[in-house]
Amino acid sequence: MERPSLVHMAAGYMHAKTLYVTVELGIAEALAAGPRACADIAKETGTDPGALRKLLRSLVGLGLATQLDTETYELTEEGGQLCADRPDSMRDAVLLSAAPELWRAWGDLATIVRTGEPSRQPVTGWTPLEWLLQDPEGSVKMHRLGGDQTRALAPGIAEACDVARFGTVADIGGGDGTLIAGILTATPGLHGILYDLPTAVATAPPTLTAAGVADRCDVLGGDFFTSVPSGADAYVLKYIVHDWNDDQVITILGHCRAVIPDSGRLFIVETVMPPIMTAGHPWADDDLGVLVGCGGAERTEDEYRVLFAAAGFTLTSVSDVLVGGEPSGVHAIEATPIA
């Protein structure tokens, strides 16, 4: 894949905001049924026809729409992913990527790089992640997107963690239960514990019921910065650790160590960053992104090893999580308790 020029890199913010507004104003939905005239779309979406035409032309340039004549446009197959009713919809991802608080935070990047601290909202002191968790609409979008991403990974996570050897697996910070539902579906006879903030696990019963595993999963509300529940042989934390700084991670893992049996296992499901970054790496932006959004970090295997040791664990293996038989770029990092 050809790398974009420096000029296109510098203009990336324009593309991000173009996609965000296309979704926010309902323009993608207005085009979902087929070709439409610009004037008709403007009337339906309450937008200025001249300004809308410029936006539509930008979508054409991005390959997300096609201009059929001087006034008529339609979405391309990829552009259709901006609509909500597609199985492969990227609507929530677009809305979260340029959400107001995160958009503002990236404007503070110079300060973030100088201080090593994430951007915080001046009045509340919240990071963008904390703002999303507090915002009802943002929280729903975040958990829905997380569920969509997790659904494809869950069978591979169950295999990489070899969960069939355990009696009970606890999903710590598991949100709406998509991961634990997938693990239990893939492993008949296994029992599950779902643990997250009460507002998060309140959305879990429909997920677990739809998967047919509600009778095999205990749903518990709480805060992993305070404690985690006992009673499991294995503890899984997916996309949790990268949201927090080292001291916070040690606190979370320490609470896991306080309840995990000596024969138990801890699994961190994250992207393990290479010690030497190369051009074109698919996760190259993630380390900076989690710093901006929440003060977290993507980490190398050696960095995970240090964190595990500080919390009372020994890193024992790193396995690829497969999707369709191919590596997904996500890893299952296994650790054993230090007796």
XYZ file of C-alpha atoms in Angstrom:
339
model
C 0.000 0.000 0.000
C 1.401 3.377 -1.029
C 2.026 5.767 1.844
C 0.189 9.099 1.647
C 2.244 12.209 0.970
C 3.148 14.622 3.756
C 0.513 17.022 2.437
C -2.187 14.364 2.715
C -0.984 13.385 6.183
C -1.194 17.009 7.297
C -4.742 17.272 5.937
C -5.937 14.116 7.664
C -7.987 16.117 10.148
C -10.136 17.347 7.241
C -11.034 13.805 6.254
C -11.824 12.802 9.836
C -14.199 15.712 10.302
C -15.793 15.160 6.881
C -16.705 11.601 7.853
C -17.931 12.690 11.274
C -20.248 15.352 9.841
C -21.521 12.986 7.139
C -22.701 10.661 9.877
C -23.705 13.315 12.428
C -26.000 15.176 9.999
C -27.602 12.016 8.623
C -26.188 12.511 5.136
C -25.051 8.904 4.823
C -28.493 7.664 5.864
C -30.141 9.986 3.325
C -28.082 8.316 0.616
C -28.571 4.781 1.898
C -31.532 3.925 -0.339
C -29.775 4.855 -3.582
C -28.889 7.825 -5.802
C -30.223 11.193 -4.607
C -30.090 14.756 -5.881
C -28.074 17.161 -3.760
C -31.081 19.477 -3.315
C -33.227 16.617 -1.988
C -30.544 15.527 0.479
C -30.118 19.134 1.642
C -33.846 19.508 2.259
C -34.026 16.228 4.193
C -30.956 16.936 6.345
C -31.509 20.677 6.883
C -28.245 21.658 5.232
C -27.197 24.359 2.788
C -27.229 22.925 -0.774
C -24.028 24.682 -1.826
C -22.089 23.608 1.242
C -23.517 20.098 1.038
C -22.363 19.792 -2.577
C -18.805 20.514 -1.439
C -19.077 17.871 1.272
C -20.414 15.320 -1.209
C -17.577 16.075 -3.617
C -15.139 15.466 -0.785
C -16.772 12.084 -0.165
C -16.330 11.318 -3.868
C -12.648 12.180 -3.569
C -12.347 9.788 -0.641
C -13.951 6.999 -2.649
C -17.012 6.901 -0.382
C -19.495 8.314 -2.900
C -19.922 8.510 -6.668
C -21.197 11.528 -8.605
C -23.553 10.296 -11.319
C -24.298 13.670 -12.934
C -24.046 17.342 -11.976
C -26.558 16.961 -9.117
C -26.835 13.255 -8.249
C -24.733 11.225 -5.835
C -24.733 7.738 -4.388
C -22.672 5.915 -1.776
C -20.045 3.405 -2.789
C -19.925 0.010 -1.099
C -17.358 1.324 1.372
C -19.340 4.521 1.906
C -22.309 2.402 2.908
C -20.394 1.453 6.040
C -21.223 4.939 7.350
C -24.845 3.807 7.752
C -26.105 2.235 10.960
C -28.041 -0.718 9.567
C -25.101 -2.504 7.935
C -23.544 -5.578 9.604
C -20.143 -4.035 8.824
C -21.166 -0.523 9.903
C -18.356 1.794 10.963
C -20.740 4.546 12.071
C -19.933 4.286 15.783
C -16.193 4.135 15.065
C -16.419 7.359 13.068
C -18.475 9.133 15.731
C -16.071 8.082 18.481
C -12.904 8.857 16.509
C -13.843 12.525 16.152
C -16.038 12.901 19.233
C -15.941 16.488 20.568
C -13.817 15.783 23.646
C -11.339 13.629 21.742
C -11.182 16.190 18.931
C -10.357 18.869 21.497
C -7.775 16.615 23.145
C -5.790 16.137 19.941
C -5.576 19.913 19.729
C -3.595 19.716 22.984
C -1.051 17.284 21.553
C 1.954 19.574 21.954
C 1.192 19.988 25.659
C 0.591 16.248 26.027
C 3.970 15.440 24.470
C 5.697 18.029 26.676
C 4.130 16.774 29.911
C 3.428 13.091 29.237
C -0.053 13.615 30.657
C -3.369 13.124 28.806
C -5.640 15.988 27.923
C -8.254 16.786 30.576
C -11.491 18.731 30.377
C -10.898 22.059 32.159
C -14.051 21.983 34.331
C -14.399 18.298 35.235
C -10.784 17.160 34.940
C -11.942 14.152 32.939
C -9.906 12.554 30.179
C -11.781 11.928 26.904
C -12.284 8.295 27.945
C -13.755 9.316 31.287
C -16.006 11.796 29.484
C -17.237 9.046 27.149
C -17.977 6.756 30.090
C -20.013 9.525 31.765
C -21.858 10.606 28.615
C -24.956 8.405 28.053
C -24.790 8.515 24.245
C -21.005 8.237 24.122
C -21.009 5.299 26.523
C -23.581 3.427 24.437
C -21.573 4.010 21.248
C -18.333 2.920 22.917
C -19.766 -0.304 24.341
C -21.586 -1.080 21.085
C -18.395 -0.594 19.082
C -16.442 -2.669 21.576
C -19.017 -5.417 21.274
C -18.842 -5.376 17.479
C -15.054 -5.636 17.541
C -15.067 -8.339 20.206
C -17.624 -10.580 18.524
C -15.195 -11.628 15.796
C -12.321 -12.051 18.263
C -14.104 -14.073 20.966
C -13.650 -17.583 19.496
C -9.979 -16.870 18.839
C -9.529 -15.543 22.374
C -11.135 -18.690 23.799
C -8.714 -20.803 21.751
C -5.603 -18.717 22.484
C -6.338 -18.803 26.216
C -7.239 -22.531 26.089
C -10.185 -21.838 28.390
C -11.453 -25.423 28.183
C -8.949 -26.361 30.913
C -10.734 -24.128 33.446
C -13.979 -24.406 35.362
C -14.789 -20.691 35.697
C -13.485 -17.727 33.712
C -13.952 -14.120 34.851
C -14.135 -11.335 32.277
C -12.957 -8.204 34.074
C -14.184 -4.975 32.488
C -16.308 -6.983 30.076
C -18.932 -4.340 29.329
C -22.070 -5.746 27.715
C -20.869 -9.349 27.956
C -20.002 -9.907 24.308
C -16.627 -11.496 25.113
C -17.749 -13.787 27.924
C -20.773 -14.805 25.833
C -18.466 -15.749 22.971
C -16.106 -17.647 25.267
C -18.952 -19.579 26.900
C -20.530 -20.342 23.522
C -17.224 -21.736 22.286
C -16.715 -23.799 25.459
C -19.724 -25.850 26.623
C -19.660 -26.594 30.340
C -17.557 -23.552 31.236
C -18.955 -21.096 33.809
C -18.433 -17.345 33.530
C -18.271 -14.230 35.674
C -18.844 -10.826 34.068
C -17.554 -7.866 36.077
C -17.661 -4.176 35.205
C -19.172 -0.910 36.358
C -22.875 -1.297 37.181
C -23.861 0.954 34.269
C -21.910 -1.267 31.878
C -23.133 -4.680 33.026
C -26.716 -3.400 33.069
C -26.619 -3.850 29.286
C -25.380 -7.455 29.506
C -28.505 -9.593 30.140
C -29.841 -9.334 26.551
C -26.396 -10.246 25.173
C -26.045 -13.283 27.409
C -29.644 -14.376 26.820
C -29.337 -14.068 23.044
C -26.204 -16.249 23.177
C -28.008 -18.832 25.314
C -25.465 -18.628 28.141
C -27.233 -16.490 30.757
C -27.616 -19.502 33.045
C -23.839 -20.061 32.997
C -22.721 -16.514 33.797
C -22.838 -14.461 36.990
C -23.116 -10.713 36.338
C -21.502 -8.517 38.992
C -21.148 -4.750 39.192
C -18.122 -3.045 40.706
C -14.929 -1.105 40.113
C -11.689 -2.952 39.323
C -9.746 -0.119 40.963
C -11.341 -1.196 44.247
C -11.522 -4.989 43.907
C -12.359 -7.870 41.579
C -14.538 -10.873 42.423
C -13.116 -14.178 43.587
C -14.255 -17.598 42.445
C -12.617 -17.968 39.023
C -9.743 -20.127 37.806
C -8.827 -17.681 35.039
C -9.165 -13.917 34.715
C -9.352 -12.202 31.322
C -8.904 -8.460 30.737
C -9.471 -7.470 27.115
C -8.512 -3.970 25.975
C -8.452 -2.810 29.599
C -4.764 -2.497 30.462
C -3.866 -0.154 27.585
C -6.285 2.478 28.945
C -4.239 3.105 32.087
C -0.775 4.176 33.188
C 1.684 1.770 34.811
C 0.717 2.530 38.416
C -2.973 2.092 37.631
C -2.311 -1.174 35.786
C -0.361 -2.545 38.757
C -3.317 -1.667 40.986
C -5.780 -3.518 38.734
C -3.535 -6.559 38.356
C -2.823 -6.511 42.077
C -6.518 -6.870 42.791
C -6.568 -9.856 40.441
C -3.592 -11.374 42.283
C -5.426 -10.973 45.608
C -8.204 -13.355 44.508
C -6.664 -15.651 41.905
C -5.686 -19.136 43.132
C -2.039 -20.160 42.896
C -3.022 -22.593 40.144
C -4.982 -19.920 38.252
C -4.104 -17.925 35.163
C -4.311 -14.284 34.169
C -4.807 -13.302 30.530
C -4.324 -9.819 29.124
C -5.757 -9.469 25.614
C -4.040 -6.557 23.897
C -1.819 -5.674 20.983
C 1.796 -6.440 21.863
C 3.861 -3.700 20.265
C 7.157 -4.556 18.553
C 10.295 -3.255 20.282
C 11.312 -1.650 16.965
C 8.499 0.059 15.055
C 8.504 -0.131 11.254
C 6.661 1.899 8.621
C 3.166 0.699 7.863
C 2.638 -1.155 11.149
C -1.165 -1.403 11.568
C -1.084 -0.292 15.212
C 1.543 2.427 14.885
C -0.830 5.216 15.941
C -2.367 3.399 18.886
C 0.292 4.132 21.489
C -0.016 7.886 20.960
C -3.794 7.618 20.693
C -4.295 6.023 24.101
C -1.977 8.591 25.686
C -4.077 11.420 24.276
C -7.405 9.805 25.087
C -6.808 8.384 28.544
C -3.161 8.480 29.599
C -2.619 4.824 28.767
C -0.036 2.998 26.666
C 0.407 0.149 24.235
C 3.281 -1.996 25.468
C 5.953 -4.429 24.358
C 6.297 -7.936 25.752
C 9.136 -6.824 28.027
C 7.050 -3.932 29.365
C 4.210 -6.334 30.170
C 6.686 -8.630 31.867
C 7.741 -5.815 34.222
C 4.131 -4.879 35.059
C 3.212 -8.506 35.764
C 6.163 -8.927 38.100
C 5.237 -5.774 40.019
C 1.731 -7.164 40.558
C 2.821 -10.672 41.572
C 2.711 -12.551 38.263
C 5.160 -14.152 35.846
C 4.577 -13.741 32.100
C 4.591 -17.231 30.605
C 3.462 -16.923 26.979
C 2.186 -14.651 24.221
C -0.189 -16.147 21.636
C -1.765 -14.759 18.480
C -5.540 -14.397 18.516
C -6.749 -15.811 15.207
C -9.747 -14.688 13.184
C -10.643 -16.953 10.291
C -7.401 -18.823 10.846
C -5.284 -15.694 10.375
C -3.477 -13.550 12.990
C -5.637 -10.573 13.978
C -2.826 -8.430 15.380
C -4.266 -9.016 18.861
C -2.488 -11.203 21.409
C -3.368 -13.230 24.480
C -0.669 -12.689 27.122
C -0.706 -15.399 29.784
C 0.673 -15.012 33.294
C 0.888 -17.264 36.328
C 0.750 -16.111 39.967
C 4.012 -15.877 41.875
C 3.512 -18.034 44.954
